[in-house]
PDB file of C-alpha atoms and ligand atoms in Angstrom:
ATOM      1  CA  MET W   1      -0.009   0.027  -0.004  1.00 41.00           C
ATOM      2  CA  PRO W   2       2.095   2.986  -1.216  1.00 49.00           C
ATOM      3  CA  LEU W   3       1.591   6.085   0.855  1.00 59.00           C
ATOM      4  CA  LYS W   4       0.868   9.224  -1.165  1.00 56.00           C
ATOM      5  CA  ASN W   5      -0.234  11.782   1.394  1.00 57.00           C
ATOM      6  CA  LEU W   6      -0.896  12.188   5.122  1.00 56.00           C
ATOM      7  CA  ARG W   7      -4.689  12.688   4.818  1.00 58.00           C
ATOM      8  CA  GLU W   8      -5.313   9.284   6.266  1.00 60.00           C
ATOM      9  CA  MET W   9      -2.905   9.970   9.168  1.00 68.00           C
ATOM     10  CA  PRO W  10      -5.202  11.263  11.908  1.00 69.00           C
ATOM     11  CA  TRP W  11      -2.377  11.035  14.546  1.00 74.00           C
ATOM     12  CA  ILE W  12      -0.468  14.012  13.078  1.00 84.00           C
ATOM     13  CA  GLY W  13      -1.305  17.296  14.750  1.00 86.00           C
ATOM     14  CA  GLU W  14      -2.257  16.106  18.220  1.00 86.00           C
ATOM     15  CA  ARG W  15       0.950  16.776  20.156  1.00 92.00           C
ATOM     16  CA  PRO W  16       4.431  17.752  19.119  1.00 95.00           C
ATOM     17  CA  VAL W  17       6.163  14.746  20.667  1.00 97.00           C
ATOM     18  CA  LEU W  18       3.899  12.357  18.741  1.00 96.00           C
ATOM     19  CA  ASP W  19       4.323  14.504  15.582  1.00 95.00           C
ATOM     20  CA  VAL W  20       8.082  14.055  15.819  1.00 97.00           C
ATOM     21  CA  ALA W  21       7.926  10.323  16.677  1.00 97.00           C
ATOM     22  CA  ASN W  22       5.332   9.384  14.130  1.00 95.00           C
ATOM     23  CA  THR W  23       7.334  10.176  11.081  1.00 94.00           C
ATOM     24  CA  VAL W  24       8.149   6.650  10.006  1.00 94.00           C
ATOM     25  CA  VAL W  25       5.418   4.510   8.604  1.00 91.00           C
ATOM     26  CA  VAL W  26       6.399   0.875   9.131  1.00 91.00           C
ATOM     27  CA  GLY W  27       6.074  -1.416   6.015  1.00 89.00           C
ATOM     28  CA  ALA W  28       4.246   1.231   3.901  1.00 87.00           C
ATOM     29  CA  GLY W  29       6.766   1.387   0.959  1.00 86.00           C
ATOM     30  CA  HIS W  30       6.436  -0.261  -2.349  1.00 85.00           C
ATOM     31  CA  ALA W  31       8.523  -3.289  -1.418  1.00 88.00           C
ATOM     32  CA  GLY W  32       7.102  -3.399   2.162  1.00 87.00           C
ATOM     33  CA  ASP W  33       9.948  -1.299   3.405  1.00 91.00           C
ATOM     34  CA  ASP W  34       9.473   1.549   5.912  1.00 93.00           C
ATOM     35  CA  VAL W  35       8.533   5.036   4.673  1.00 92.00           C
ATOM     36  CA  ASP W  36      10.560   7.801   6.275  1.00 94.00           C
ATOM     37  CA  LEU W  37       8.702  11.107   5.951  1.00 93.00           C
ATOM     38  CA  LEU W  38      11.964  13.004   6.454  1.00 94.00           C
ATOM     39  CA  ALA W  39      13.213  11.436   3.209  1.00 94.00           C
ATOM     40  CA  GLU W  40      10.160  12.134   1.119  1.00 91.00           C
ATOM     41  CA  PRO W  41       9.742  15.883   0.224  1.00 91.00           C
ATOM     42  CA  ASP W  42       5.954  15.643  -0.574  1.00 88.00           C
ATOM     43  CA  LEU W  43       5.102  13.796   2.551  1.00 89.00           C
ATOM     44  CA  MET W  44       7.354  16.097   4.585  1.00 91.00           C
ATOM     45  CA  ALA W  45       5.542  19.132   3.141  1.00 90.00           C
ATOM     46  CA  SER W  46       2.253  17.630   4.145  1.00 88.00           C
ATOM     47  CA  TRP W  47       3.549  16.852   7.649  1.00 92.00           C
ATOM     48  CA  ARG W  48       4.830  20.441   8.153  1.00 93.00           C
ATOM     49  CA  GLU W  49       1.235  21.694   7.241  1.00 90.00           C
ATOM     50  CA  LYS W  50      -0.457  19.327   9.629  1.00 90.00           C
ATOM     51  CA  VAL W  51       1.654  19.552  12.828  1.00 92.00           C
ATOM     52  CA  CYS W  52       0.249  21.593  15.611  1.00 84.00           C
ATOM     53  CA  ASP W  53       3.339  23.654  16.499  1.00 93.00           C
ATOM     54  CA  ARG W  54       4.509  26.290  14.080  1.00 94.00           C
ATOM     55  CA  GLU W  55       8.055  26.283  15.553  1.00 95.00           C
ATOM     56  CA  LEU W  56       8.141  22.556  15.101  1.00 96.00           C
ATOM     57  CA  ALA W  57       6.786  22.855  11.532  1.00 95.00           C
ATOM     58  CA  ASP W  58       9.745  25.211  10.668  1.00 96.00           C
ATOM     59  CA  LEU W  59      12.486  23.042  12.361  1.00 96.00           C
ATOM     60  CA  PRO W  60      15.312  22.319   9.832  1.00 96.00           C
ATOM     61  CA  MET W  61      15.541  18.770   8.629  1.00 95.00           C
ATOM     62  CA  GLU W  62      18.779  17.974  10.404  1.00 96.00           C
ATOM     63  CA  ASP W  63      17.426  19.204  13.756  1.00 96.00           C
ATOM     64  CA  LEU W  64      14.318  17.096  13.270  1.00 97.00           C
ATOM     65  CA  ALA W  65      16.302  13.993  12.513  1.00 97.00           C
ATOM     66  CA  GLU W  66      18.576  14.579  15.466  1.00 97.00           C
ATOM     67  CA  LEU W  67      15.635  15.061  17.820  1.00 98.00           C
ATOM     68  CA  ARG W  68      13.601  12.167  16.415  1.00 98.00           C
ATOM     69  CA  ALA W  69      16.234   9.553  17.157  1.00 98.00           C
ATOM     70  CA  PRO W  70      16.156   9.587  20.941  1.00 98.00           C
ATOM     71  CA  VAL W  71      12.455  10.364  21.020  1.00 98.00           C
ATOM     72  CA  ARG W  72      11.708   7.128  19.011  1.00 98.00           C
ATOM     73  CA  VAL W  73      14.068   5.107  21.061  1.00 98.00           C
ATOM     74  CA  ALA W  74      12.473   6.296  24.368  1.00 98.00           C
ATOM     75  CA  LEU W  75       8.873   5.863  23.150  1.00 98.00           C
ATOM     76  CA  ASP W  76       9.578   2.466  21.550  1.00 97.00           C
ATOM     77  CA  ALA W  77      11.009   1.162  24.976  1.00 98.00           C
ATOM     78  CA  ALA W  78       8.148   2.779  26.990  1.00 97.00           C
ATOM     79  CA  ALA W  79       5.498   1.250  24.726  1.00 97.00           C
ATOM     80  CA  ARG W  80       7.021  -2.166  25.523  1.00 96.00           C
ATOM     81  CA  GLN W  81       7.152  -1.343  29.216  1.00 94.00           C
ATOM     82  CA  ALA W  82      11.005  -1.700  28.990  1.00 96.00           C
ATOM     83  CA  PRO W  83      13.530   0.604  30.666  1.00 96.00           C
ATOM     84  CA  LEU W  84      14.722   3.541  28.615  1.00 97.00           C
ATOM     85  CA  PRO W  85      18.144   2.866  26.976  1.00 98.00           C
ATOM     86  CA  GLY W  86      20.824   5.031  28.618  1.00 98.00           C
ATOM     87  CA  PRO W  87      22.076   7.135  25.678  1.00 98.00           C
ATOM     88  CA  ALA W  88      18.540   8.188  24.586  1.00 98.00           C
ATOM     89  CA  ARG W  89      17.704   8.937  28.253  1.00 98.00           C
ATOM     90  CA  ALA W  90      20.719  11.072  28.756  1.00 98.00           C
ATOM     91  CA  ARG W  91      20.165  12.916  25.474  1.00 98.00           C
ATOM     92  CA  LEU W  92      16.552  13.675  26.340  1.00 98.00           C
ATOM     93  CA  ASN W  93      17.419  14.676  29.855  1.00 98.00           C
ATOM     94  CA  ALA W  94      20.075  17.110  28.604  1.00 98.00           C
ATOM     95  CA  LEU W  95      17.762  18.586  25.978  1.00 97.00           C
ATOM     96  CA  ALA W  96      14.746  18.869  28.371  1.00 97.00           C
ATOM     97  CA  ALA W  97      16.867  20.830  30.827  1.00 96.00           C
ATOM     98  CA  ARG W  98      16.761  23.636  28.302  1.00 96.00           C
ATOM     99  CA  ALA W  99      12.891  23.896  28.483  1.00 94.00           C
ATOM    100  CA  PRO W 100      12.023  24.343  32.147  1.00 92.00           C
ATOM    101  CA  VAL W 101       8.453  24.601  33.439  1.00 93.00           C
ATOM    102  CA  THR W 102       7.305  26.632  36.429  1.00 94.00           C
ATOM    103  CA  PHE W 103       4.084  26.505  38.381  1.00 94.00           C
ATOM    104  CA  ARG W 104       1.632  29.154  39.362  1.00 94.00           C
ATOM    105  CA  VAL W 105      -1.684  29.292  41.160  1.00 96.00           C
ATOM    106  CA  ASP W 106      -4.399  31.104  39.166  1.00 93.00           C
ATOM    107  CA  ASP W 107      -7.199  33.388  40.480  1.00 95.00           C
ATOM    108  CA  ALA W 108      -9.431  30.367  41.080  1.00 96.00           C
ATOM    109  CA  GLY W 109      -6.740  28.737  43.244  1.00 97.00           C
ATOM    110  CA  ARG W 110      -5.831  26.105  40.651  1.00 96.00           C
ATOM    111  CA  LEU W 111      -2.224  25.006  40.259  1.00 96.00           C
ATOM    112  CA  THR W 112      -1.104  25.343  36.710  1.00 93.00           C
ATOM    113  CA  GLU W 113       2.021  24.355  34.982  1.00 90.00           C
ATOM    114  CA  GLN W 114       3.687  26.980  32.707  1.00 90.00           C
ATOM    115  CA  GLU W 115       6.362  26.687  30.082  1.00 89.00           C
ATOM    116  CA  ALA W 116       9.259  28.915  30.994  1.00 91.00           C
ATOM    117  CA  GLY W 117      11.002  29.321  27.699  1.00 90.00           C
ATOM    118  CA  GLY W 118      13.268  27.129  25.580  1.00 94.00           C
ATOM    119  CA  SER W 119      13.196  25.827  22.070  1.00 95.00           C
ATOM    120  CA  VAL W 120      10.605  23.521  20.640  1.00 96.00           C
ATOM    121  CA  ALA W 121      13.183  20.716  20.453  1.00 97.00           C
ATOM    122  CA  ALA W 122      13.827  21.040  24.159  1.00 97.00           C
ATOM    123  CA  ALA W 123      10.067  21.047  24.893  1.00 96.00           C
ATOM    124  CA  VAL W 124       9.550  17.940  22.688  1.00 97.00           C
ATOM    125  CA  ALA W 125      12.349  16.228  24.581  1.00 98.00           C
ATOM    126  CA  ARG W 126      10.582  17.043  27.954  1.00 97.00           C
ATOM    127  CA  GLN W 127       7.220  15.770  26.466  1.00 96.00           C
ATOM    128  CA  ALA W 128       9.035  12.556  25.482  1.00 98.00           C
ATOM    129  CA  LEU W 129      10.371  12.010  29.040  1.00 97.00           C
ATOM    130  CA  VAL W 130       6.868  12.739  30.469  1.00 96.00           C
ATOM    131  CA  LEU W 131       5.247  10.334  28.131  1.00 96.00           C
ATOM    132  CA  ALA W 132       7.897   7.551  28.522  1.00 97.00           C
ATOM    133  CA  ALA W 133       8.041   7.754  32.365  1.00 96.00           C
ATOM    134  CA  GLY W 134       4.985   9.610  33.559  1.00 96.00           C
ATOM    135  CA  PRO W 135       1.481   8.508  34.356  1.00 95.00           C
ATOM    136  CA  GLU W 136       0.426   8.276  30.766  1.00 95.00           C
ATOM    137  CA  GLN W 137       3.135   5.602  30.000  1.00 96.00           C
ATOM    138  CA  ALA W 138       0.598   2.845  30.662  1.00 95.00           C
ATOM    139  CA  ARG W 139      -1.511   4.187  27.774  1.00 95.00           C
ATOM    140  CA  LEU W 140       1.388   4.521  25.348  1.00 96.00           C
ATOM    141  CA  ARG W 141       1.153   1.911  22.633  1.00 96.00           C
ATOM    142  CA  ARG W 142       2.699   1.245  19.166  1.00 95.00           C
ATOM    143  CA  CYS W 143       0.125   0.229  16.482  1.00 94.00           C
ATOM    144  CA  PRO W 144       0.920  -3.305  15.183  1.00 93.00           C
ATOM    145  CA  ALA W 145      -1.347  -3.016  12.121  1.00 92.00           C
ATOM    146  CA  PRO W 146       0.180  -3.509   8.681  1.00 88.00           C
ATOM    147  CA  SER W 147       1.616  -0.270   7.203  1.00 88.00           C
ATOM    148  CA  CYS W 148       1.555   1.604  10.578  1.00 92.00           C
ATOM    149  CA  GLY W 149       3.741   1.388  13.573  1.00 94.00           C
ATOM    150  CA  MET W 150       2.559   4.647  14.988  1.00 94.00           C
ATOM    151  CA  PHE W 151       2.838   5.587  18.678  1.00 96.00           C
ATOM    152  CA  PHE W 152      -0.545   6.518  20.213  1.00 94.00           C
ATOM    153  CA  LEU W 153      -2.258   6.908  23.604  1.00 94.00           C
ATOM    154  CA  ALA W 154      -4.940   4.254  24.100  1.00 95.00           C
ATOM    155  CA  ARG W 155      -8.351   5.735  24.994  1.00 93.00           C
ATOM    156  CA  ARG W 156      -9.574   2.285  26.253  1.00 93.00           C
ATOM    157  CA  ARG W 157      -7.656  -0.450  28.111  1.00 91.00           C
ATOM    158  CA  ASP W 158      -8.316  -2.901  25.253  1.00 91.00           C
ATOM    159  CA  GLN W 159      -7.483  -0.628  22.424  1.00 94.00           C
ATOM    160  CA  ALA W 160      -4.947  -2.382  20.163  1.00 92.00           C
ATOM    161  CA  TRP W 161      -4.880  -0.260  16.994  1.00 93.00           C
ATOM    162  CA  CYS W 162      -4.239   3.515  16.724  1.00 91.00           C
ATOM    163  CA  SER W 163      -7.342   4.024  14.469  1.00 89.00           C
ATOM    164  CA  ILE W 164     -10.450   2.174  13.128  1.00 89.00           C
ATOM    165  CA  GLY W 165      -8.815   1.909   9.676  1.00 88.00           C
ATOM    166  CA  CYS W 166      -5.871   0.108  11.241  1.00 90.00           C
ATOM    167  CA  GLY W 167      -8.053  -2.378  13.059  1.00 92.00           C
ATOM    168  CA  ASN W 168      -9.884  -3.222   9.786  1.00 92.00           C
ATOM    169  CA  ARG W 169      -6.621  -3.652   7.858  1.00 87.00           C
ATOM    170  CA  ALA W 170      -5.157  -5.876  10.574  1.00 89.00           C
ATOM    171  CA  ARG W 171      -8.355  -8.058  10.669  1.00 90.00           C
ATOM    172  CA  ALA W 172      -8.403  -8.280   6.803  1.00 89.00           C
ATOM    173  CA  ALA W 173      -4.676  -9.373   6.751  1.00 85.00           C
ATOM    174  CA  ARG W 174      -5.337 -11.954   9.423  1.00 85.00           C
ATOM    175  CA  ARG W 175      -8.233 -13.451   7.398  1.00 86.00           C
ATOM    176  CA  SER W 176      -6.167 -13.592   4.223  1.00 82.00           C
ATOM    177  CA  GLU W 177      -3.394 -15.352   6.024  1.00 79.00           C
ATOM    178  CA  GLN W 178      -5.859 -17.926   7.340  1.00 77.00           C
ATOM    179  CA  CYS W 179      -7.156 -18.507   3.754  1.00 71.00           C
ATOM    180  CA  ALA W 180      -3.607 -19.152   2.505  1.00 61.00           C
ATOM    181  CA  ASP W 181      -3.068 -22.048   5.005  1.00 54.00           C
TER     182      ASP W 181
HETATM  183 ZN1   ZN C   1      -2.262   2.238  13.149  1.00 74.03          ZN
END
């Protein structure tokens, strides 16, 4: 199933850290190889339009690639409930230190977290650490459907696929495998 655009990619544009991580579509190439958005100018242009953060959309390719590597390593480990590999953890820790957060209490007495500056790359690194080791880690999954491999946050405990389309494709693939036996 060759991939021509990102229209059928509902996961792009939800949060910067997932936008960075979900730039490789597993097994979606002509020969069943992975499609790397960073290596496909048309798909990259489409990605830059869809992402939610303008600073992220404008990040140079080299910076994106450099940021993506430890983010994907960390999320991949976290989605398998495995410990974060040391080098990726060290890299993300160092980057995240450049995007501190502060806290303030608003007029209604609510405690709120506030970004206190830093680049979008540093903010994405912090989000990756929070996702990989914070309370949402239990909901972090990697979609096992054919032509996907996206990281997503499960909305239900038994949610196996990132989207309805992926669930349908995975079931169809399973049926055709059974027929071939
Ligand atoms: Zn999927």
